[in-house]
XYZ file of C-alpha atoms in Angstrom:
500
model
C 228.194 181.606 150.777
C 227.565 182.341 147.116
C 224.809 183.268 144.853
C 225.074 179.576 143.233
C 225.409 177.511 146.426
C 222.728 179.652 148.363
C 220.410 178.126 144.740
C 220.978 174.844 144.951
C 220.703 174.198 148.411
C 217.417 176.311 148.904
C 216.298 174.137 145.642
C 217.353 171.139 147.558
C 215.405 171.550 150.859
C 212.488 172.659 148.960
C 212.674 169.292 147.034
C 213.146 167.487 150.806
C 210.087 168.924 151.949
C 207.793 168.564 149.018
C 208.222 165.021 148.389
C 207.937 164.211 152.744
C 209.414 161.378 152.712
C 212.918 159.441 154.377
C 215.367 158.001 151.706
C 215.139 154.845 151.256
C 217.618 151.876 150.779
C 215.963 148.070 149.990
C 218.788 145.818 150.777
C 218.418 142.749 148.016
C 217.525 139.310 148.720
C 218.832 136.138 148.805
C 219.026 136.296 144.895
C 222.274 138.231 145.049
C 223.704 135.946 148.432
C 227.643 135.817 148.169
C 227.941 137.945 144.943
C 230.638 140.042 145.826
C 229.730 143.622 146.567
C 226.646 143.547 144.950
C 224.676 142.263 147.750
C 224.515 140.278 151.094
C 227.992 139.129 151.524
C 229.517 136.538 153.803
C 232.790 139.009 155.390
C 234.369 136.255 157.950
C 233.189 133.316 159.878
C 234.772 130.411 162.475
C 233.384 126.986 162.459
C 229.953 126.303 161.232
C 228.754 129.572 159.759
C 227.419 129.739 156.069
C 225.036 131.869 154.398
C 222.351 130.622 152.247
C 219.317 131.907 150.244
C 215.954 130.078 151.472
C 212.794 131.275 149.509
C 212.838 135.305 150.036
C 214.758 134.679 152.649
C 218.699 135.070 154.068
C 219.149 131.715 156.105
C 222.497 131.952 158.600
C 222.985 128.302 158.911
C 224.826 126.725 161.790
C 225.389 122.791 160.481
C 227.345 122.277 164.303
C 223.742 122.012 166.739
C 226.680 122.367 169.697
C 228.271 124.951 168.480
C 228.017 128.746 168.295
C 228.408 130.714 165.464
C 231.125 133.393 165.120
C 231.150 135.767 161.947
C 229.133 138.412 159.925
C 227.837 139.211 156.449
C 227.199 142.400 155.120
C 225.693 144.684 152.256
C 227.187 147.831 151.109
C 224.554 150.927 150.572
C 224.732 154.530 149.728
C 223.943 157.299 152.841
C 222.973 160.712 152.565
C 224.727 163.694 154.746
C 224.686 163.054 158.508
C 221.307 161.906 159.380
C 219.659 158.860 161.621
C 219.085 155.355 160.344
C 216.587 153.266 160.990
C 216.875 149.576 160.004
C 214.219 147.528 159.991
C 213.861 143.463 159.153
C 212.522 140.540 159.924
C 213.911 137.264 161.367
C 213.144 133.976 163.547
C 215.529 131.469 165.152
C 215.048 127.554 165.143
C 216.849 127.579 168.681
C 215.279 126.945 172.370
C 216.479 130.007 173.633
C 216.645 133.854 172.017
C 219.397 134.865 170.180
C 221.151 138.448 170.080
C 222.471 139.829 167.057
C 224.634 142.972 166.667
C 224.520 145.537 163.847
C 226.797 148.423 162.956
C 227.094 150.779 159.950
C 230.429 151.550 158.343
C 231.064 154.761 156.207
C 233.298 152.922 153.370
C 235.876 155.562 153.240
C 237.110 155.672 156.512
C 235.804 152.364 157.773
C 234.609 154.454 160.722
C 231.688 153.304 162.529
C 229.095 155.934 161.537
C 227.103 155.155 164.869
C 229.272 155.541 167.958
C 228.196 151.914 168.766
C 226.667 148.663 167.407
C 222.997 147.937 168.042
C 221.770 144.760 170.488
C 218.457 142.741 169.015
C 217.579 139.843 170.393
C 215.684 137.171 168.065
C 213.176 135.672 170.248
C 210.458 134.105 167.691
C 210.446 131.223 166.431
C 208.238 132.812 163.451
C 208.616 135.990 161.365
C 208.689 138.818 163.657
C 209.438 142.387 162.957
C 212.566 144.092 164.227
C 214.512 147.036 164.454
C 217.895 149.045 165.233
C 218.503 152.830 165.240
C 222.034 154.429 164.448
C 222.767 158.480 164.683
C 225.781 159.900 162.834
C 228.365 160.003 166.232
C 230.029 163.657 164.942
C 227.502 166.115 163.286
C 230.774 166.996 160.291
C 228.861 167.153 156.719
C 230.721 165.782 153.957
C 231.033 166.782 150.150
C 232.152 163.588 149.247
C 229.216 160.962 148.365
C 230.350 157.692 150.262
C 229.078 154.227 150.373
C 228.826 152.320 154.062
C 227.690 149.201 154.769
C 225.832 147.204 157.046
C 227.247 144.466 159.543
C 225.569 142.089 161.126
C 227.429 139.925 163.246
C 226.481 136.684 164.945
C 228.513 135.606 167.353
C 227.814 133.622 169.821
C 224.611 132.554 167.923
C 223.035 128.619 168.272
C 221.293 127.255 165.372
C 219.936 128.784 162.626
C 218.656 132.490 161.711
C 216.451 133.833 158.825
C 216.286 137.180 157.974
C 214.523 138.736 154.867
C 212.701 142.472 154.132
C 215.748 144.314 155.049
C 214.632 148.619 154.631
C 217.005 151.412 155.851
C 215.620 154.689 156.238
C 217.266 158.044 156.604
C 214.898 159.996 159.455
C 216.762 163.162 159.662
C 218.238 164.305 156.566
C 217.101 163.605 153.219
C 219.693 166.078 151.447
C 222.347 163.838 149.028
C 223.274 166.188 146.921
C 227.013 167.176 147.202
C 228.456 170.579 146.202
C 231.954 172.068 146.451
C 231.754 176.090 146.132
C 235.600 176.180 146.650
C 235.530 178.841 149.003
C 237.669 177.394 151.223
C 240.376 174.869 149.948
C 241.417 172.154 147.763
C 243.258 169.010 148.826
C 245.411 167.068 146.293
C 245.209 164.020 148.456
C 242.975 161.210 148.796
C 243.677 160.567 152.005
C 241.189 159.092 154.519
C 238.474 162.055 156.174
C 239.231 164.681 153.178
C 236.295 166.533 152.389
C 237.169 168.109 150.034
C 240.005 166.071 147.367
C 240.817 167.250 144.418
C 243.990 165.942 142.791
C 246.298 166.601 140.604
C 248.931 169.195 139.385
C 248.857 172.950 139.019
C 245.391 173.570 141.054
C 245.001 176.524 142.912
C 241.998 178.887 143.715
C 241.936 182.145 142.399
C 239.264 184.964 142.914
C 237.734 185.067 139.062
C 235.078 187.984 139.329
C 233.361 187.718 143.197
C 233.658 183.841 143.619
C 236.671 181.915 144.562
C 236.887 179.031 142.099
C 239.074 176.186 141.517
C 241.565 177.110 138.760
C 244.148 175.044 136.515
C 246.888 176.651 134.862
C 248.227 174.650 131.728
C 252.460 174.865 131.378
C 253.050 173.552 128.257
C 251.718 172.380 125.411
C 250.491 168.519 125.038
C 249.510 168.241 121.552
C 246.157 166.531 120.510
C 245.983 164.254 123.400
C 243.407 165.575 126.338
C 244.158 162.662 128.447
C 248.173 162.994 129.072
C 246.726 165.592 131.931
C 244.410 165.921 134.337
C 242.976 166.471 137.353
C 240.127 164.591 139.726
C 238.281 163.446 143.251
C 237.005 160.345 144.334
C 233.630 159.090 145.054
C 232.030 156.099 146.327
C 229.536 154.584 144.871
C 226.825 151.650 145.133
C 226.113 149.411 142.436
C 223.471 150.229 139.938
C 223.348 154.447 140.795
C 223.542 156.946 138.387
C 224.688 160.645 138.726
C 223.428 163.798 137.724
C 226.836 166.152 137.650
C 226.996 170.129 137.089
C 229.266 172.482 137.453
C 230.103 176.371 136.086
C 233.227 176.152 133.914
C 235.030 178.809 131.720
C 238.792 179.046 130.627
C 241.201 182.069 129.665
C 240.348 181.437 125.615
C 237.944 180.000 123.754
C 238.554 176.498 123.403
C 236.252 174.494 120.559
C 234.320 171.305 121.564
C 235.986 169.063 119.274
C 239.394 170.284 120.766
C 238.119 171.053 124.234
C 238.365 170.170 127.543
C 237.111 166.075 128.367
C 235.184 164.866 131.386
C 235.043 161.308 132.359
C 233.597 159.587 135.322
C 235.851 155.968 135.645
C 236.052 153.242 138.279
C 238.917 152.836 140.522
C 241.191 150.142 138.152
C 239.211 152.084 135.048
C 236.611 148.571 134.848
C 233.530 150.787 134.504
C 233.509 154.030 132.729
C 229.799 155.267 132.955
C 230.578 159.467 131.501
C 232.391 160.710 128.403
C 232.044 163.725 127.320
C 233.674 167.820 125.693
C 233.036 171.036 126.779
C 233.130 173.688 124.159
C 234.790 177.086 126.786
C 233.994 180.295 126.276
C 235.459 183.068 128.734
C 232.036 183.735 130.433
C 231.750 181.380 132.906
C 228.765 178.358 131.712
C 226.825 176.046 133.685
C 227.303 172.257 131.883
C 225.320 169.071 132.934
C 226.048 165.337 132.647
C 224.299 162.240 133.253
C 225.983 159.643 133.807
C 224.867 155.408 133.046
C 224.178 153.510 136.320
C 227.572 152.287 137.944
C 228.353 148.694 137.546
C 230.307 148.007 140.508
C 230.210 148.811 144.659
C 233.693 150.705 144.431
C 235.019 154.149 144.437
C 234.752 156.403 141.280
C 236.829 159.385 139.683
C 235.294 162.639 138.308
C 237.691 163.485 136.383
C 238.382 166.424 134.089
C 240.979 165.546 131.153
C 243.111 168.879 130.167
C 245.441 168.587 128.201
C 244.322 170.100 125.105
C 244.397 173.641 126.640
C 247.092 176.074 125.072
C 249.929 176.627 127.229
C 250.034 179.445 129.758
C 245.966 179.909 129.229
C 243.664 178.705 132.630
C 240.587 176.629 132.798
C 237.937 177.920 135.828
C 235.593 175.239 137.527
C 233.052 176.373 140.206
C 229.974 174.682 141.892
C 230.577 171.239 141.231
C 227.997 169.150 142.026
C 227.384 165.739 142.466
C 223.951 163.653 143.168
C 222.631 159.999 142.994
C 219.626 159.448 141.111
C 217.199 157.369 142.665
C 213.648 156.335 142.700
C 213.682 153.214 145.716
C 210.067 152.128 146.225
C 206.567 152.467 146.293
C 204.425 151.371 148.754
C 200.480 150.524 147.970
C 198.085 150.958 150.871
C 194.127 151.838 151.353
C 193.385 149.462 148.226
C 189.657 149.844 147.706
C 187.033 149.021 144.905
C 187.951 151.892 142.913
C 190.745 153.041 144.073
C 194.355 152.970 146.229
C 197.036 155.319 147.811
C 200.474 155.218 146.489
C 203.388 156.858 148.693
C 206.454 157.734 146.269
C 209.436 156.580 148.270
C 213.025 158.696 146.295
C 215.410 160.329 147.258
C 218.152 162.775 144.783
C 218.017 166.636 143.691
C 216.806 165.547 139.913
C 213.701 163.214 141.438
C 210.876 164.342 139.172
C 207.495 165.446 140.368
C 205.416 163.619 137.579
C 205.667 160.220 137.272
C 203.829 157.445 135.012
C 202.003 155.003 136.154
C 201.386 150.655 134.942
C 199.431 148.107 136.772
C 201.391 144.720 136.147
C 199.522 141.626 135.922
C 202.136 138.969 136.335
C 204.252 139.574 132.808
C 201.092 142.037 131.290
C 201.214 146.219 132.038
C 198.323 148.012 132.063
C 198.549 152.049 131.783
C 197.209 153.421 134.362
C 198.104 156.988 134.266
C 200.402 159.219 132.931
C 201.863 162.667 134.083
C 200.586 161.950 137.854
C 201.789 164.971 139.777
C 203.255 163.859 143.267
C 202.083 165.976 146.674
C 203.487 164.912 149.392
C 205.296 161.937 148.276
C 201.819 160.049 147.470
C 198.978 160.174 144.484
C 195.403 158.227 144.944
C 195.381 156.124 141.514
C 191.820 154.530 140.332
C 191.216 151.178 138.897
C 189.966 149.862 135.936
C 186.407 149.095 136.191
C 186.873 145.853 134.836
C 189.591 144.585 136.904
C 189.514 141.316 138.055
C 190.155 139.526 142.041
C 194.325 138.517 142.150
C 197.609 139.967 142.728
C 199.394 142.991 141.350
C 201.985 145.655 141.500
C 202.483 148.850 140.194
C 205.108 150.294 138.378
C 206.095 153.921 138.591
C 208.143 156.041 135.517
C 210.007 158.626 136.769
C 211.466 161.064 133.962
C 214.016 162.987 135.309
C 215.902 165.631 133.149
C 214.870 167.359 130.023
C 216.452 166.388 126.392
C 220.002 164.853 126.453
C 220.224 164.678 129.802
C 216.419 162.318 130.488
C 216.550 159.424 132.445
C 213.563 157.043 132.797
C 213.800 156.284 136.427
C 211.768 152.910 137.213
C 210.797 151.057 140.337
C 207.901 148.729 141.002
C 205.803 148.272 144.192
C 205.381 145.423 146.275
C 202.700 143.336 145.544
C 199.092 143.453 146.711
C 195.951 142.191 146.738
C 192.511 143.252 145.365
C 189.125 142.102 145.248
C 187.111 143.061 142.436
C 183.252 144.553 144.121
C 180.887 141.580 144.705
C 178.553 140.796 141.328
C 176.225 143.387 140.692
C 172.866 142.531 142.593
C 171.189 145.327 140.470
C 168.524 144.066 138.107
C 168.445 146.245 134.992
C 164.947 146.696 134.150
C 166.263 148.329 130.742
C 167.592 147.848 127.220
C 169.687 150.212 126.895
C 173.898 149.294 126.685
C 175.510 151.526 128.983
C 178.077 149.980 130.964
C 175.977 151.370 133.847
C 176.746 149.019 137.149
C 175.062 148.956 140.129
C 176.321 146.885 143.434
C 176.990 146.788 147.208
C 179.964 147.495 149.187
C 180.523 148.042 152.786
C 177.046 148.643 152.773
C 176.495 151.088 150.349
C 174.702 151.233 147.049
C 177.183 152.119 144.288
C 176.374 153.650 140.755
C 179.330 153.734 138.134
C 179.742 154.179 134.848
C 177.130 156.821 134.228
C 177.412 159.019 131.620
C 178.469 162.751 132.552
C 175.078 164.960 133.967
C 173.497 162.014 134.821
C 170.178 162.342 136.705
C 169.982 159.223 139.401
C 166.695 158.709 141.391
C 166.517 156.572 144.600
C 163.112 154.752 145.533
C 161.443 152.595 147.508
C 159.833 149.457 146.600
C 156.511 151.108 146.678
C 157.539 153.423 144.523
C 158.360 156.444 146.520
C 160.888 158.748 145.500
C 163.213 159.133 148.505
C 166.628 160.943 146.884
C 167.214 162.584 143.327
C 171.030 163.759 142.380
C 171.487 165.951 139.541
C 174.932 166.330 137.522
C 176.013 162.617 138.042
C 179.263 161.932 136.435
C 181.032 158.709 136.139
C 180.581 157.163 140.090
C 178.036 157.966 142.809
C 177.532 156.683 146.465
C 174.421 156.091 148.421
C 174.003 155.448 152.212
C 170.186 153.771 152.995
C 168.617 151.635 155.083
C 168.571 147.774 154.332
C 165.895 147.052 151.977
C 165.056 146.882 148.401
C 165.478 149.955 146.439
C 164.886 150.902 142.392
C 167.406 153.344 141.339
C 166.527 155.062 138.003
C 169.892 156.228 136.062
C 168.524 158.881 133.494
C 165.981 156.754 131.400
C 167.369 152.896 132.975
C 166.323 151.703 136.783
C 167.781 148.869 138.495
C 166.096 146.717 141.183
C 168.859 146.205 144.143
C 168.673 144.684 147.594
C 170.813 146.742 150.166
C-alpha cells in the first residue's frame, strides 16, 4: 500500500477510536410518510394496507378487521464498510394475538440483501414496547464505492393495526466510511452492478508516475474553450441531505491555469442536483486539492466527475488518492441530568467530524450559549447549567465546525429532549447584607454552597455554635455531607441558617 493510503486510513481508525462510538442513522418520522425517497415509504401492498402518520408515530393501518395485510414500506439510509447493524424501534399492535414482522436491509446498488436473511420480531404488546433486529454483512468484500441501502419491513400476514416510531440503526462493528481508491490495482469503465472500483470514460489508463500507480488521462485533441465536451467519472449513492468532503492528489504533464484548468463537478443522476463546482489550477508536482460539497437534495446516485477538456492535446492529467466521505453529525443523547450539571454522548460518524464542538441550550424557540470550543473524549463532554435555570423541558444543540477556511462546514444536530428540575428553594437563611449571589440549599441530602467567590473560606457549625468543618480555597460550588440537623454555614464574612 502507499505512503498516502497507509495516512489516511491510520488517520481514520484513530478518529474511530477516539470518538467510541457506533454510527448512527435516525430514520425520520411520520412527518416525511410517503414522500418519495426522502423518508418512510409505502413500496407495495394487497388489500387493506396504508401507511399513515399518527402523532410521532408510523401507524400501518389495516381498514379490513378480517383481513391480513400483505406489503412493506421502507426508508433508504447510508451504511458504512461491512459492519453489523443493529435496529432498534418501538411498536404495539391493536390485535388479540401477536404479530410477526420481517425486516431486511438492501445495499441500493446491487439490491442484494446485505444480511444473508431477513429478521423475525414478533409484536406482542398492546403498548409501546422496545424491539430489536440484528443484520451482519453476509460476505466480508469492502467496497470503495459509498452506497445507500434501505430498510424493509414487511407485513404480511399481519391483522389489524401496527405503530411503530423511534426507529435508530447502529453500525457495531465498523465505524470507517471513508472511501479511498489508491489505484493500485485497476480501473473499470463500467457501471455495472458489484464494481468496486468504476471509473468511466475514455482514454483512462494507469501509469506508474514516480513510485505510485495513478489513474492517468491522456487528452487526443484539442477541444477549444469548452471543459465539459470531455470527461471522465464514478458513481455514488447517496442519502438525502449528506454532504461530502472529497480529496484527491492531482498533477498534469503542463501547467494548466485555474481559469483555463481542469473542472470538477459532483451532479445527480438526470443532472437535478448539482451540489460541487469547481477549477484546479495543475502544476507538474503532484498537489493534494479539497472540496466540500452542499448537502445532496435527493436519495439517488451521484457522479464525481472531472471535466477535461481544456487540456492541450497530447499532454496527461494524473489523479491519485481519491477520496470520498459523508459528513455527518447524527445525534446527541443527554443522560445523568443533575442540579448542576449533565453528560452529553456525541453520536457522528465521517473522517472530517471535528473534535470541538459548540454548545446551546434551547428553550422552546430561545438558545442559550452554553459553551463554546468543548473538546470531545470519548464521544461525550459533562456540560454545567446555568444557575438560574428554571424546572421544564429542553434540548441541546451541538455546532460542529468541520474544515478550516473555504472548505468549513457548520455541522448541527440537536438532542432529544429532557427534563430538569431546578434544586428545591434555598432553605438557607442569610443572616447578611451583603449581595453575592451566594445560594445555599439541599439536594439528595446534602448541603450545597454555590456561587462563592474564588478563595472562599466556608465554615460549617452547629446550632450551638461549634465549629465542626472549615474549607479553605472555595471557588464557585462546594458540597457538604452531615448529619440531619440545623447547621450555620459562614461563607467568608455572610452565614446562612439551613436545616439538613
Amino acid at each position: 500500500m502507499k505512503k498516502y493510503s497507509f495516512i489516511f486510513i491510520a488517520l481514520s481508525l484513530s478518529i474511530a477510536i477516539l470518538n467510541g462510538q457506533n454510527q448512527i442513522n435516525r430514520f425520520t418520522n411520520p412527518t416525511t410518510i410517503n414522500a418519495g425517497l426522502k423518508g418512510w415509504n409505502l413500496e407495495w401492498d394487497e388489500g387493506s394496507f396504508t401507511l399513515q402518520a399518527e402523532d410521532d408515530a408510523i401507524k400501518v393501518a389495516n381498514s379490513n378487521a378480517t383481513e391480513a395485510m400483505k406489503g412493506k414500506f421502507q426508508q433508504r439510509f447510508t451504511t458504512s464498510v461491512n459492519g453489523k447493524y443493529t435496529l432498534k424501534f418501538k411498536a404495539k399492535k391493536d390485535a388479540a394475538t401477536a404479530q410477526k414482522i420481517e425486516i431486511n436491509l438492501l445495499a441500493l446498488d446491487s439490491w442484494a440483501a446485505i444480511s444473508s436473511s431477513k429478521s423475525v420480531v414478533t409484536v406482542n404488546s398492546n403498548e409501546y414496547a422496545e424491539y430489536s433486529a440484528t443484520f451482519e454483512y453476509s460476505t466480508d468484500e469492502r467496497t470503495i464505492m459509498p452506497h445507500g441501502a434501505q430498510v424493509e419491513i414487511y407485513v404480511n400476514g399481519v391483522t389489524g393495526n401496527l405503530w411503530f416510531k423511534d426507529f435508530m440503526l447502529t453500525e457495531n462493528s465498523n465505524n470507517l466510511i471513508t472511501y479511498q481508491d489508491d489505484f493500485e490495482k485497476n480501473i473499470s469503465t463500467g457501471t455495472a452492478n458489484g464494481e468496486t472500483n468504476n471509473w468511466k470514460g475514455q482514454r483512462l489508463q494507469l501509469s506508474k508516475n514516480g513510485e505510485n500507480t495513478t489513474l492517468q488521462y491522456t487528452q487526443t485533441e484539442t477541444m477549444g474553450n469548452n471543459p465539459w465536451d470531455i470527461s471522465f467519472a464514478r458513481y455514488i449513492w447517496s442519502m438525502n441531505g449528506i454532504r461530502y468532503r472529497i480529496q484527491f492528489d492531482m498533477s498534469a504533464s503542463v501547467n494548466i491555469p485555474r481559469d483555463n484548468g481542469v473542472g470538477f463537478e459532483m451532479l445527480s443522476a438526470g443532472g437535478a442536483d448539482k451540489i460541487c463546482n469547481q477549477y484546479f489550477e495543475l502544476t507538474e508536482e503532484m498537489q493534494t486539492f479539497n472540496v466540500i460539497t452542499k448537502a445532496t437534495a435527493l436519495c439517488i446516485n451521484y457522479e464525481p466527475t472531472f471535466y477535461v477538456g481544456r487540456i492541450p492535446a497530447n499532454e496527461k492529467l494524473y489523479v491519485d488518492n481519491f477520496m470520498i466521505a459523508p459528513i455527518h453529525l447524527y445525534n446527541a443523547t443527554v443522560s445523568n441530568v443533575d442540579y448542576t450539571t449533565a453528560d452529553i454522548n456525541w453520536l457522528h460518524s465521517g473522517y472530517l467530524a471535528g473534535d470541538k464542538l459548540d454548545i446551546v441550550l434551547l428553550d422552546g424557540e430561545k438558545e442559550l450559549p452554553i459553551a463554546t470550543d468543548i473538546e470531545i473524549v470519548d464521544g461525550k463532554t459533562t456540560i454545567h447549567f446555568p444557575q438560574d435555570l428554571a424546572t421544564g423541558e429542553y434540548r441541546l444543540k451541538l455546532v460542529d465546525v468541520v474544515g478550516k477556511g473555504d472548505f468549513a462546514v457548520n455541522n448541527e444536530t440537536t438532542s432529544e429532549s429532557f427534563q430538569y428540575t431546578s434544586p428545591a428553594p434555598s432553605t438557607g437563611i442569610d443572616m447578611s447584607t451583603s449581595k453575592d449571589k451566594v445560594e445555599i440549599y439541599v439536594a439528595h441530602e446534602e448541603i450545597h454552597v454555590t456561587g462563592c467567590p474564588e478563595n472562599s473560606i466556608v465554615r460549617v457549625f452547629s446550632s450551638e455554635g461549634k465549629m465542626i468543618e472549615k474549607r479553605s480555597g472555595v471557588s464557585t460550588n462546594e458540597t457538604f455531607q452531615l448529619e440531619k440537623g440545623v447547621y450555620i454555614l459562614q461563607v467568608n464574612d455572610r452565614n446562612f441558617k439551613i436545616a439538613l
